[in-house]
C-alpha positions as a Markdown table, in Angstrom:
| # | Residue | x | y | z |
|---|---|---|---|---|
| 1 | Unk | 27.8 | 19.6 | 112.0 |
| 2 | Unk | 30.3 | 21.4 | 109.8 |
| 3 | Unk | 33.0 | 23.8 | 110.9 |
| 4 | Unk | 35.5 | 26.1 | 109.2 |
| 5 | Unk | 37.6 | 28.9 | 110.6 |
| 6 | Unk | 36.6 | 32.6 | 110.2 |
| 7 | Unk | 39.2 | 35.1 | 109.5 |
| 8 | Unk | 37.6 | 37.5 | 112.1 |
| 9 | Unk | 39.0 | 37.1 | 115.6 |
| 10 | Unk | 39.8 | 33.5 | 114.7 |
| 11 | Unk | 36.2 | 32.6 | 115.3 |
| 12 | Unk | 34.6 | 29.7 | 113.8 |
| 13 | Unk | 31.7 | 29.3 | 111.4 |
| 14 | Unk | 29.5 | 26.4 | 112.4 |
| 15 | Unk | 26.8 | 24.8 | 110.4 |
| 16 | Unk | 23.7 | 22.7 | 111.7 |
| 17 | Unk | 21.4 | 20.7 | 109.6 |
| 18 | Unk | 17.7 | 20.9 | 110.1 |
| 19 | Unk | 16.6 | 19.1 | 113.2 |
| 20 | Unk | 20.1 | 19.1 | 114.9 |
| 21 | Unk | 20.5 | 19.9 | 118.4 |
| 22 | Unk | 22.6 | 23.1 | 118.9 |
| 23 | Unk | 22.4 | 23.0 | 122.7 |
| 24 | Unk | 21.0 | 20.3 | 125.2 |
| 25 | Unk | 19.6 | 21.4 | 128.5 |
| 26 | Unk | 21.7 | 20.2 | 131.4 |
| 27 | Unk | 25.1 | 19.8 | 129.3 |
| 28 | Unk | 28.1 | 21.3 | 131.1 |
| 29 | Unk | 31.2 | 22.9 | 129.9 |
| 30 | Unk | 29.5 | 25.7 | 128.1 |
| 31 | Unk | 32.7 | 27.4 | 126.9 |
| 32 | Unk | 31.2 | 29.1 | 123.9 |
| 33 | Unk | 28.1 | 30.6 | 122.5 |
| 34 | Unk | 26.6 | 31.2 | 119.1 |
| 35 | Unk | 25.6 | 34.1 | 116.8 |
| 36 | Unk | 23.1 | 33.1 | 114.1 |
| 37 | Unk | 24.1 | 34.0 | 110.7 |
| 38 | Unk | 21.3 | 32.4 | 108.9 |
| 39 | Unk | 18.4 | 30.0 | 109.5 |
| 40 | Unk | 15.9 | 29.6 | 112.3 |
| 41 | Unk | 16.5 | 28.0 | 115.8 |
| 42 | Unk | 13.9 | 26.9 | 118.4 |
| 43 | Unk | 14.9 | 27.6 | 122.0 |
| 44 | Unk | 12.9 | 26.0 | 125.0 |
| 45 | Unk | 13.6 | 26.2 | 128.7 |
| 46 | Unk | 12.3 | 23.4 | 130.9 |
| 47 | Unk | 12.6 | 25.6 | 133.9 |
| 48 | Unk | 10.3 | 28.3 | 132.4 |
| 49 | Unk | 6.7 | 27.5 | 133.1 |
| 50 | Unk | 5.5 | 30.6 | 131.2 |
| 51 | Unk | 3.7 | 30.7 | 127.9 |
| 52 | Unk | 6.9 | 32.2 | 126.2 |
| 53 | Unk | 9.2 | 29.3 | 127.3 |
| 54 | Unk | 9.8 | 28.6 | 123.6 |
| 55 | Unk | 11.3 | 31.2 | 121.4 |
| 56 | Unk | 12.1 | 31.3 | 117.7 |
| 57 | Unk | 15.6 | 33.0 | 116.8 |
| 58 | Unk | 16.8 | 34.0 | 113.8 |
| 59 | Unk | 19.7 | 36.1 | 112.0 |
| 60 | Unk | 21.5 | 38.1 | 114.7 |
| 61 | Unk | 20.1 | 36.4 | 117.6 |
| 62 | Unk | 22.3 | 34.6 | 120.3 |
| 63 | Unk | 22.2 | 31.0 | 121.4 |
| 64 | Unk | 23.8 | 29.8 | 124.7 |
| 65 | Unk | 25.1 | 33.2 | 126.0 |
| 66 | Unk | 23.7 | 32.9 | 129.4 |
| 67 | Unk | 25.4 | 29.6 | 130.5 |
| 68 | Unk | 28.5 | 30.4 | 128.6 |
| 69 | Unk | 29.1 | 33.9 | 130.3 |
| 70 | Unk | 28.0 | 32.6 | 133.8 |
| 71 | Unk | 30.0 | 29.4 | 133.5 |
| 72 | Unk | 26.9 | 27.2 | 134.3 |
| 73 | Unk | 25.4 | 24.2 | 132.6 |
| 74 | Unk | 23.0 | 24.7 | 129.8 |
| 75 | Unk | 19.5 | 25.8 | 130.7 |
| 76 | Unk | 17.9 | 25.5 | 127.2 |
| 77 | Unk | 17.3 | 23.0 | 124.3 |
| 78 | Unk | 18.3 | 24.7 | 121.0 |
| 79 | Unk | 17.1 | 22.9 | 117.8 |
| 80 | Unk | 17.8 | 24.0 | 114.3 |
| 81 | Unk | 14.4 | 24.5 | 112.5 |
| 82 | Unk | 16.1 | 24.8 | 109.2 |
| 83 | Unk | 19.7 | 24.5 | 108.0 |
| 84 | Unk | 21.4 | 26.9 | 110.4 |
| 85 | Unk | 24.8 | 28.7 | 110.0 |
| 86 | Unk | 26.4 | 30.4 | 113.2 |
| 87 | Unk | 29.6 | 32.0 | 114.4 |
| 88 | Unk | 30.9 | 30.2 | 117.4 |
| 89 | Unk | 32.3 | 32.6 | 120.0 |
| 90 | Unk | 34.7 | 31.1 | 122.8 |
| 91 | Unk | 34.3 | 32.8 | 126.1 |
| 92 | Unk | 37.9 | 33.6 | 126.2 |
| 93 | Unk | 37.7 | 35.7 | 123.1 |
| 94 | Unk | 34.6 | 37.7 | 124.1 |
| 95 | Unk | 36.6 | 40.7 | 125.3 |
| 96 | Unk | 38.4 | 40.9 | 121.9 |
| 97 | Unk | 34.9 | 40.7 | 120.1 |
| 98 | Unk | 33.8 | 43.6 | 122.3 |
| 99 | Unk | 36.7 | 45.7 | 121.5 |
| 100 | Unk | 36.3 | 45.2 | 117.8 |
| 101 | Unk | 32.5 | 45.2 | 117.6 |
| 102 | Unk | 30.8 | 47.1 | 120.5 |
| 103 | Unk | 27.4 | 47.1 | 119.0 |
| 104 | Unk | 27.4 | 43.3 | 119.2 |
| 105 | Unk | 28.1 | 43.4 | 122.8 |
| 106 | Unk | 25.4 | 46.0 | 123.5 |
| 107 | Unk | 22.8 | 44.1 | 121.8 |
| 108 | Unk | 23.6 | 41.2 | 124.0 |
| 109 | Unk | 23.5 | 43.4 | 127.1 |
| 110 | Unk | 20.2 | 45.0 | 126.0 |
| 111 | Unk | 18.7 | 41.6 | 125.2 |
| 112 | Unk | 19.8 | 40.5 | 128.7 |
| 113 | Unk | 18.3 | 43.7 | 130.3 |
| 114 | Unk | 14.9 | 43.2 | 128.6 |
| 115 | Unk | 14.8 | 39.7 | 129.6 |
| 116 | Unk | 15.8 | 40.5 | 133.2 |
| 117 | Unk | 12.9 | 42.9 | 133.3 |
| 118 | Unk | 10.5 | 40.4 | 132.0 |
| 119 | Unk | 11.8 | 37.6 | 134.3 |
| 120 | Unk | 11.3 | 40.1 | 137.3 |
| 121 | Unk | 7.6 | 40.4 | 136.6 |
| 122 | Unk | 7.2 | 36.5 | 135.8 |
| 123 | Unk | 8.9 | 35.6 | 139.1 |
| 124 | Unk | 6.7 | 38.1 | 140.9 |
| 125 | Unk | 3.6 | 36.9 | 139.2 |
| 126 | Unk | 4.4 | 33.2 | 140.0 |
| 127 | Unk | 5.5 | 33.7 | 143.6 |
| 128 | Unk | 2.9 | 36.4 | 144.7 |
| 129 | Unk | 0.2 | 35.6 | 142.1 |
| 130 | Unk | 0.1 | 39.1 | 140.9 |
| 131 | Unk | 2.4 | 41.9 | 139.6 |
| 132 | Unk | 3.0 | 45.5 | 140.7 |
| 133 | Unk | 1.7 | 48.5 | 138.8 |
| 134 | Unk | 4.8 | 50.0 | 137.1 |
| 135 | Unk | 3.7 | 53.7 | 137.8 |
| 136 | Unk | 5.1 | 56.2 | 140.1 |
| 137 | Unk | 2.0 | 55.8 | 142.4 |
| 138 | Unk | 3.3 | 52.4 | 143.2 |
| 139 | Unk | 6.1 | 53.9 | 145.1 |
| 140 | Unk | 3.6 | 54.9 | 147.8 |
| 141 | Unk | 2.6 | 51.3 | 148.1 |
| 142 | Unk | 6.4 | 50.5 | 148.8 |
| 143 | Unk | 6.8 | 53.0 | 151.3 |
| 144 | Unk | 3.7 | 52.0 | 153.1 |
| 145 | Unk | 4.8 | 48.3 | 153.1 |
| 146 | Unk | 8.1 | 49.1 | 154.8 |
| 147 | Unk | 6.5 | 51.8 | 157.2 |
| 148 | Unk | 4.0 | 49.3 | 158.5 |
| 149 | Unk | 6.5 | 46.5 | 158.8 |
| 150 | Unk | 8.8 | 48.8 | 161.1 |
| 151 | Unk | 11.6 | 49.2 | 158.5 |
| 152 | Unk | 11.4 | 53.0 | 158.6 |
| 153 | Unk | 14.7 | 54.1 | 157.3 |
| 154 | Unk | 13.6 | 52.3 | 153.8 |
| 155 | Unk | 10.2 | 53.9 | 154.1 |
| 156 | Unk | 11.8 | 57.3 | 154.7 |
| 157 | Unk | 13.5 | 57.2 | 151.4 |
| 158 | Unk | 10.4 | 55.7 | 149.5 |
| 159 | Unk | 8.1 | 58.5 | 150.8 |
| 160 | Unk | 10.6 | 61.0 | 149.5 |
| 161 | Unk | 10.8 | 59.3 | 146.1 |
| 162 | Unk | 7.1 | 59.2 | 146.0 |
| 163 | Unk | 6.7 | 63.0 | 146.7 |
| 164 | Unk | 9.4 | 63.8 | 144.0 |
| 165 | Unk | 7.8 | 61.5 | 141.3 |
| 166 | Unk | 4.1 | 62.4 | 142.3 |
| 167 | Unk | 4.0 | 65.9 | 143.8 |
| 168 | Unk | 0.3 | 65.9 | 143.1 |
| 169 | Unk | -0.4 | 62.4 | 143.7 |
| 170 | Unk | -3.3 | 60.9 | 145.5 |
| 171 | Unk | -1.4 | 60.2 | 148.8 |
| 172 | Unk | 1.0 | 63.3 | 148.7 |
| 173 | Unk | -0.5 | 64.7 | 152.1 |
| 174 | Unk | 0.0 | 61.6 | 153.9 |
| 175 | Unk | 3.3 | 60.9 | 152.5 |
| 176 | Unk | 4.6 | 64.4 | 153.4 |
| 177 | Unk | 3.3 | 63.9 | 156.9 |
| 178 | Unk | 5.1 | 60.6 | 157.3 |
| 179 | Unk | 8.5 | 61.8 | 155.7 |
| 180 | Unk | 8.5 | 64.9 | 158.0 |
| 181 | Unk | 7.9 | 62.4 | 161.0 |
| 182 | Unk | 10.5 | 59.8 | 160.1 |
| 183 | Unk | 13.3 | 62.0 | 158.6 |
| 184 | Unk | 14.9 | 63.2 | 161.8 |
| 185 | Unk | 15.7 | 59.8 | 163.1 |
| 186 | Unk | 16.2 | 58.1 | 159.7 |
| 187 | Unk | 19.6 | 56.7 | 158.5 |
| 188 | Unk | 18.4 | 57.0 | 154.8 |
| 189 | Unk | 21.0 | 58.7 | 152.4 |
| 190 | Unk | 21.3 | 60.1 | 149.0 |
| 191 | Unk | 17.8 | 61.2 | 148.5 |
| 192 | Unk | 19.0 | 63.1 | 145.3 |
| 193 | Unk | 21.9 | 62.0 | 143.1 |
| 194 | Unk | 25.3 | 63.5 | 143.7 |
| 195 | Unk | 28.5 | 63.6 | 141.6 |
| 196 | Unk | 30.2 | 61.2 | 144.0 |
| 197 | Unk | 31.6 | 58.3 | 142.1 |
| 198 | Unk | 31.4 | 56.2 | 145.5 |
| 199 | Unk | 28.5 | 56.1 | 147.8 |
| 200 | Unk | 28.1 | 54.5 | 151.2 |
| 201 | Unk | 24.8 | 53.1 | 152.4 |
| 202 | Unk | 24.1 | 51.9 | 155.9 |
| 203 | Unk | 22.3 | 48.5 | 156.3 |
| 204 | Unk | 18.7 | 48.6 | 155.9 |
| 205 | Unk | 18.7 | 51.8 | 153.8 |
| 206 | Unk | 17.0 | 52.1 | 150.2 |
| 207 | Unk | 19.3 | 52.6 | 147.3 |
| 208 | Unk | 16.5 | 52.9 | 144.9 |
| 209 | Unk | 12.8 | 52.2 | 144.8 |
| 210 | Unk | 10.8 | 50.1 | 142.3 |
| 211 | Unk | 8.9 | 52.3 | 139.7 |
| 212 | Unk | 11.0 | 55.4 | 140.4 |
| 213 | Unk | 12.8 | 57.1 | 137.5 |
| 214 | Unk | 16.7 | 56.8 | 137.3 |
| 215 | Unk | 19.8 | 57.3 | 135.4 |
| 216 | Unk | 22.6 | 55.4 | 137.3 |
| 217 | Unk | 23.8 | 51.9 | 137.8 |
| 218 | Unk | 25.9 | 50.6 | 140.7 |
| 219 | Unk | 28.9 | 48.2 | 141.1 |
| 220 | Unk | 29.2 | 46.7 | 144.6 |
| 221 | Unk | 32.6 | 47.4 | 146.0 |
| 222 | Unk | 31.8 | 46.1 | 149.5 |
| 223 | Unk | 28.7 | 44.7 | 151.3 |
| 224 | Unk | 25.6 | 43.2 | 150.1 |
| 225 | Unk | 22.5 | 44.6 | 148.4 |
| 226 | Unk | 19.0 | 42.8 | 148.2 |
| 227 | Unk | 16.8 | 43.2 | 145.2 |
| 228 | Unk | 13.1 | 43.0 | 145.9 |
| 229 | Unk | 9.5 | 43.9 | 144.7 |
| 230 | Unk | 6.4 | 44.5 | 146.8 |
| 231 | Unk | 3.0 | 43.3 | 145.5 |
| 232 | Unk | -0.2 | 43.4 | 147.6 |
| 233 | Unk | 1.4 | 43.9 | 150.8 |
| 234 | Unk | 4.0 | 41.2 | 150.3 |
| 235 | Unk | 7.7 | 41.3 | 149.6 |
| 236 | Unk | 9.6 | 38.9 | 147.4 |
| 237 | Unk | 13.4 | 39.0 | 147.4 |
| 238 | Unk | 14.5 | 38.4 | 143.8 |
| 239 | Unk | 18.3 | 38.3 | 144.4 |
| 240 | Unk | 21.0 | 39.2 | 147.2 |
| 241 | Unk | 23.8 | 40.7 | 145.3 |
| 242 | Unk | 27.5 | 40.7 | 146.7 |
| 243 | Unk | 30.8 | 42.4 | 146.1 |
| 244 | Unk | 31.7 | 42.8 | 142.3 |
| 245 | Unk | 28.0 | 42.5 | 141.2 |
| 246 | Unk | 26.2 | 45.3 | 139.4 |
| 247 | Unk | 22.7 | 46.4 | 139.4 |
| 248 | Unk | 20.6 | 49.3 | 138.2 |
| 249 | Unk | 21.7 | 48.9 | 134.5 |
| 250 | Unk | 18.2 | 48.8 | 133.0 |
| 251 | Unk | 17.7 | 52.4 | 133.7 |
| 252 | Unk | 20.7 | 53.4 | 131.5 |
| 253 | Unk | 20.0 | 50.7 | 128.9 |
| 254 | Unk | 16.2 | 51.0 | 128.6 |
| 255 | Unk | 15.6 | 54.4 | 129.9 |
| 256 | Unk | 12.5 | 53.1 | 131.8 |
| 257 | Unk | 11.5 | 53.1 | 135.6 |
| 258 | Unk | 13.1 | 50.9 | 138.1 |
| 259 | Unk | 11.8 | 47.5 | 137.9 |
| 260 | Unk | 12.8 | 46.5 | 141.5 |
| 261 | Unk | 14.0 | 48.1 | 144.6 |
| 262 | Unk | 17.6 | 47.9 | 145.8 |
| 263 | Unk | 18.1 | 47.8 | 149.7 |
| 264 | Unk | 21.5 | 47.6 | 151.5 |
| 265 | Unk | 21.3 | 44.0 | 153.0 |
| 266 | Unk | 24.7 | 45.0 | 154.8 |
| 267 | Unk | 26.5 | 48.2 | 155.1 |
| 268 | Unk | 27.8 | 48.7 | 151.6 |
| 269 | Unk | 29.9 | 50.8 | 149.4 |
| 270 | Unk | 28.9 | 51.4 | 145.7 |
| 271 | Unk | 30.6 | 52.7 | 142.7 |
| 272 | Unk | 28.2 | 55.0 | 140.7 |
| 273 | Unk | 27.9 | 55.0 | 136.9 |
| 274 | Unk | 25.7 | 57.4 | 135.1 |
| 275 | Unk | 24.7 | 57.5 | 131.5 |
| 276 | Unk | 27.5 | 60.0 | 130.4 |
| 277 | Unk | 30.5 | 58.0 | 132.1 |
| 278 | Unk | 28.7 | 54.6 | 130.9 |
| 279 | Unk | 29.0 | 55.7 | 127.3 |
| 280 | Unk | 32.4 | 56.8 | 127.9 |
| 281 | Unk | 33.4 | 53.5 | 129.5 |
| 282 | Unk | 31.8 | 51.5 | 126.6 |
| 283 | Unk | 34.2 | 52.9 | 124.1 |
| 284 | Unk | 37.1 | 53.0 | 126.3 |
| 285 | Unk | 36.9 | 50.0 | 128.7 |
| 286 | Unk | 35.7 | 46.8 | 126.9 |
| 287 | Unk | 36.5 | 44.8 | 130.1 |
| 288 | Unk | 33.6 | 46.8 | 131.9 |
| 289 | Unk | 31.2 | 45.5 | 129.1 |
| 290 | Unk | 32.5 | 42.0 | 129.6 |
| 291 | Unk | 32.1 | 42.2 | 133.3 |
| 292 | Unk | 28.5 | 43.5 | 132.9 |
| 293 | Unk | 27.6 | 40.7 | 130.4 |
| 294 | Unk | 28.8 | 38.2 | 132.9 |
| 295 | Unk | 26.9 | 39.8 | 135.7 |
| 296 | Unk | 23.6 | 40.0 | 133.8 |
| 297 | Unk | 24.2 | 36.2 | 132.6 |
| 298 | Unk | 24.7 | 35.0 | 136.0 |
| 299 | Unk | 21.6 | 36.9 | 137.2 |
| 300 | Unk | 19.5 | 35.4 | 134.4 |
| 301 | Unk | 20.8 | 32.0 | 135.1 |
| 302 | Unk | 19.7 | 32.4 | 138.6 |
| 303 | Unk | 16.3 | 33.6 | 137.7 |
| 304 | Unk | 15.8 | 30.7 | 135.5 |
| 305 | Unk | 16.6 | 28.4 | 138.4 |
| 306 | Unk | 14.3 | 30.5 | 140.7 |
| 307 | Unk | 11.6 | 29.9 | 138.3 |
| 308 | Unk | 11.7 | 26.1 | 139.0 |
| 309 | Unk | 11.5 | 27.0 | 142.7 |
| 310 | Unk | 8.1 | 28.6 | 142.2 |
| 311 | Unk | 6.8 | 25.3 | 140.8 |
| 312 | Unk | 7.5 | 23.5 | 144.1 |
| 313 | Unk | 4.6 | 23.2 | 146.2 |
| 314 | Unk | 5.9 | 22.1 | 149.6 |
| 315 | Unk | 7.5 | 25.0 | 151.6 |
| 316 | Unk | 10.4 | 22.9 | 152.9 |
| 317 | Unk | 11.1 | 21.6 | 149.3 |
| 318 | Unk | 11.4 | 25.3 | 148.3 |
| 319 | Unk | 13.7 | 26.2 | 151.1 |
| 320 | Unk | 16.0 | 23.3 | 150.3 |
| 321 | Unk | 16.0 | 24.1 | 146.5 |
| 322 | Unk | 16.6 | 27.9 | 147.4 |
| 323 | Unk | 19.6 | 26.9 | 149.4 |
| 324 | Unk | 20.8 | 24.7 | 146.7 |
| 325 | Unk | 20.5 | 27.6 | 144.2 |
| 326 | Unk | 22.8 | 29.7 | 146.7 |
| 327 | Unk | 25.3 | 26.9 | 146.6 |
| 328 | Unk | 25.4 | 26.6 | 142.8 |
| 329 | Unk | 25.6 | 30.1 | 142.5 |
| 330 | Unk | 28.9 | 30.1 | 144.5 |
| 331 | Unk | 29.9 | 26.7 | 143.2 |
| 332 | Unk | 29.9 | 25.2 | 146.6 |
| 333 | Unk | 29.3 | 21.5 | 145.5 |
| 334 | Unk | 31.0 | 19.7 | 148.5 |
| 335 | Unk | 32.0 | 20.3 | 152.1 |
| 336 | Unk | 30.2 | 22.6 | 154.3 |
| 337 | Unk | 29.1 | 26.3 | 154.0 |
| 338 | Unk | 28.3 | 29.1 | 156.3 |
| 339 | Unk | 25.7 | 31.3 | 154.3 |
| 340 | Unk | 24.9 | 35.0 | 155.0 |
| 341 | Unk | 21.2 | 34.2 | 155.0 |
| 342 | Unk | 18.8 | 34.3 | 157.9 |
| 343 | Unk | 15.8 | 32.0 | 158.0 |
| 344 | Unk | 13.7 | 35.0 | 157.2 |
| 345 | Unk | 15.9 | 35.7 | 154.3 |
| 346 | Unk | 15.4 | 32.5 | 152.7 |
| 347 | Unk | 11.6 | 32.3 | 153.4 |
| 348 | Unk | 11.1 | 35.6 | 151.6 |
| 349 | Unk | 13.3 | 34.6 | 148.7 |
| 350 | Unk | 11.2 | 31.5 | 148.3 |
| 351 | Unk | 8.0 | 33.7 | 148.5 |
| 352 | Unk | 6.3 | 31.4 | 151.1 |
| 353 | Unk | 2.8 | 32.9 | 151.8 |
| 354 | Unk | 2.5 | 34.5 | 155.2 |
| 355 | Unk | 0.2 | 32.1 | 156.7 |
| 356 | Unk | 2.6 | 29.3 | 155.9 |
| 357 | Unk | 5.7 | 31.1 | 157.2 |
| 358 | Unk | 5.4 | 30.1 | 160.9 |
| 359 | Unk | 5.1 | 26.4 | 159.9 |
| 360 | Unk | 8.2 | 26.8 | 157.5 |
| 361 | Unk | 10.2 | 28.6 | 160.3 |
| 362 | Unk | 9.6 | 25.6 | 162.5 |
| 363 | Unk | 10.5 | 23.0 | 159.9 |
| 364 | Unk | 13.8 | 24.7 | 158.9 |
| 365 | Unk | 14.8 | 24.7 | 162.7 |
| 366 | Unk | 14.1 | 21.0 | 162.8 |
| 367 | Unk | 15.5 | 19.9 | 159.5 |
| 368 | Unk | 18.6 | 17.7 | 160.0 |
| 369 | Unk | 20.5 | 18.8 | 156.8 |
| 370 | Unk | 20.3 | 22.6 | 158.0 |
| 371 | Unk | 21.9 | 24.1 | 161.1 |
| 372 | Unk | 21.4 | 27.8 | 162.5 |
| 373 | Unk | 24.7 | 29.4 | 163.4 |
| 374 | Unk | 24.4 | 32.9 | 165.0 |
| 375 | Unk | 21.1 | 33.4 | 163.3 |
| 376 | Unk | 22.4 | 32.4 | 159.8 |
| 377 | Unk | 21.9 | 29.3 | 158.0 |
| 378 | Unk | 24.8 | 26.8 | 158.1 |
| 379 | Unk | 24.8 | 23.8 | 155.6 |
| 380 | Unk | 27.0 | 20.8 | 156.9 |
| 381 | Unk | 26.8 | 18.9 | 153.6 |
| 382 | Unk | 26.4 | 20.9 | 150.3 |
| 383 | Unk | 26.3 | 17.8 | 148.2 |
| 384 | Unk | 23.3 | 16.5 | 150.2 |
| 385 | Unk | 21.2 | 19.8 | 149.8 |
| 386 | Unk | 22.0 | 19.9 | 146.0 |
| 387 | Unk | 21.1 | 16.3 | 145.6 |
| 388 | Unk | 17.9 | 16.7 | 147.5 |
| 389 | Unk | 16.9 | 19.8 | 145.6 |
| 390 | Unk | 17.3 | 18.1 | 142.3 |
| 391 | Unk | 15.2 | 15.2 | 143.4 |
| 392 | Unk | 12.5 | 17.6 | 144.6 |
| 393 | Unk | 12.5 | 19.4 | 141.2 |
| 394 | Unk | 12.4 | 16.0 | 139.3 |
| 395 | Unk | 9.6 | 14.8 | 141.6 |
| 396 | Unk | 7.4 | 17.9 | 140.9 |
| 397 | Unk | 8.2 | 17.7 | 137.3 |
| 398 | Unk | 7.2 | 14.0 | 137.1 |
| 399 | Unk | 4.0 | 15.0 | 139.1 |
| 400 | Unk | 3.1 | 17.9 | 136.8 |
| 401 | Unk | 3.6 | 15.9 | 133.6 |
| 402 | Unk | 1.3 | 13.0 | 134.9 |
| 403 | Unk | -1.4 | 15.6 | 135.5 |
| 404 | Unk | -1.0 | 17.2 | 132.3 |
| 405 | Unk | 0.4 | 20.4 | 133.5 |
| 406 | Unk | 3.1 | 22.5 | 131.7 |
| 407 | Unk | 6.6 | 21.7 | 133.0 |
C-alpha cells in the first residue's frame, strides 16, 4: 500500500495492489473510511446470509463507512480486485468534508437509506419467512394486527391512515366502523401533519405506519420509539431507538412509502423535520448531516449483527445474542447493566415463533446469566453475555459450514 497526501482537506490518497485486503472483518479501531477513485473492490459480509452478501464496488463508492461512523469493529472483508486508488477520510474530518462537498455526504446518506430499506425486508424475510406487501392496502393488515392484540391506540391511528390512503379500499367500511368505535377513548395523536416542530406522543401510540406515504423525519428528544413490521399476523421489532436517534429519513431521501412502523415505546418528544427544512439544514447545518450519517451507520451495523441472530436456531441462543447486541450498541462490555427491555420485547426482537414463545419465556426466567428486575431484564455480567453470544454465533457458523450451508 502506498500513500501520499491530498491537498483537499488534508486527506490522503491510498493505493492498494490487486489482491490486497483493504478491510478485514472483525478489525477494531475503524477511524477512517475510503472513497474509491479508481479500480474495483469486492466487499463481503460474513453476517449476511443473503445472496447479495458480496458486492463489487467501483469509482465513487465507499468502503468501511458503516463501522467508521458507528465506531464499531469492521463487518466486511474488502479485497482489491484490481489495483485500487482511494481517498482516505478520517472520521474527525467528515464534518469538514460535508461542509465543502455536500453531494458526497448526501450520496453516503442515500446509499445508507437504500441499504436500510433492503435490510428491513431481508430481516423480515429471515425472521418471519415472508415479507409484507409494500402497498397502502397493507396498512389495514397492520391495523387489524394491533386491534386483535388489544393495542387499540395503535390500531386507531392505523385505521385512520388506511382510510386516508385507500378511501375506496377493499376494507374501507370495516375500517371506518372500527375507527369510529375506537377513536373516542383513544390516546392516538397527530392523525395529520402539523406545523409544530416538536410533537409529544404518549406510550403505545403510532407515529407512522408501514406502507403509508410520508414527508417527515423525526429526531428523538426524549423517550424511546420502536421500529417494527407486521407480516402474516406476526410482529418483528427491528429496533428500539432512544434519545438522539433519528428515523423516518427514507421518506425524505427516497420519496417512497414508509418501510416500517414507528410506535412510541415510552412517552416521547420528537423534533420534526420536513422536506423543506431538511434541504435548508443540509446547506446550512453540516453537523446535522454528520449526525444523520452516524445514526444510519449505527442502525445498519446493528442490522448486520441482527442478521447473524436470524441464523441461530435455538431460541435461548437468540435471546442471549440479542442481549449481547444491545450491550454492544451501548458499549457495555463489562460490569452489570439494567436494560429497558421486557422479556416480551426481547422475544419479539428475536422473532421467536409464537408456538415457541412460552418455552422461551420460561427459559429466560430460569437462565442464571439473566435476572428480571421490575419486569425488565437485568444483566449481572455483561462480559459473560457477550462471550456466550460470540460462542453461539461461532458454533452456528461452524455447524452451517460443515453442512455446506452459506454462512
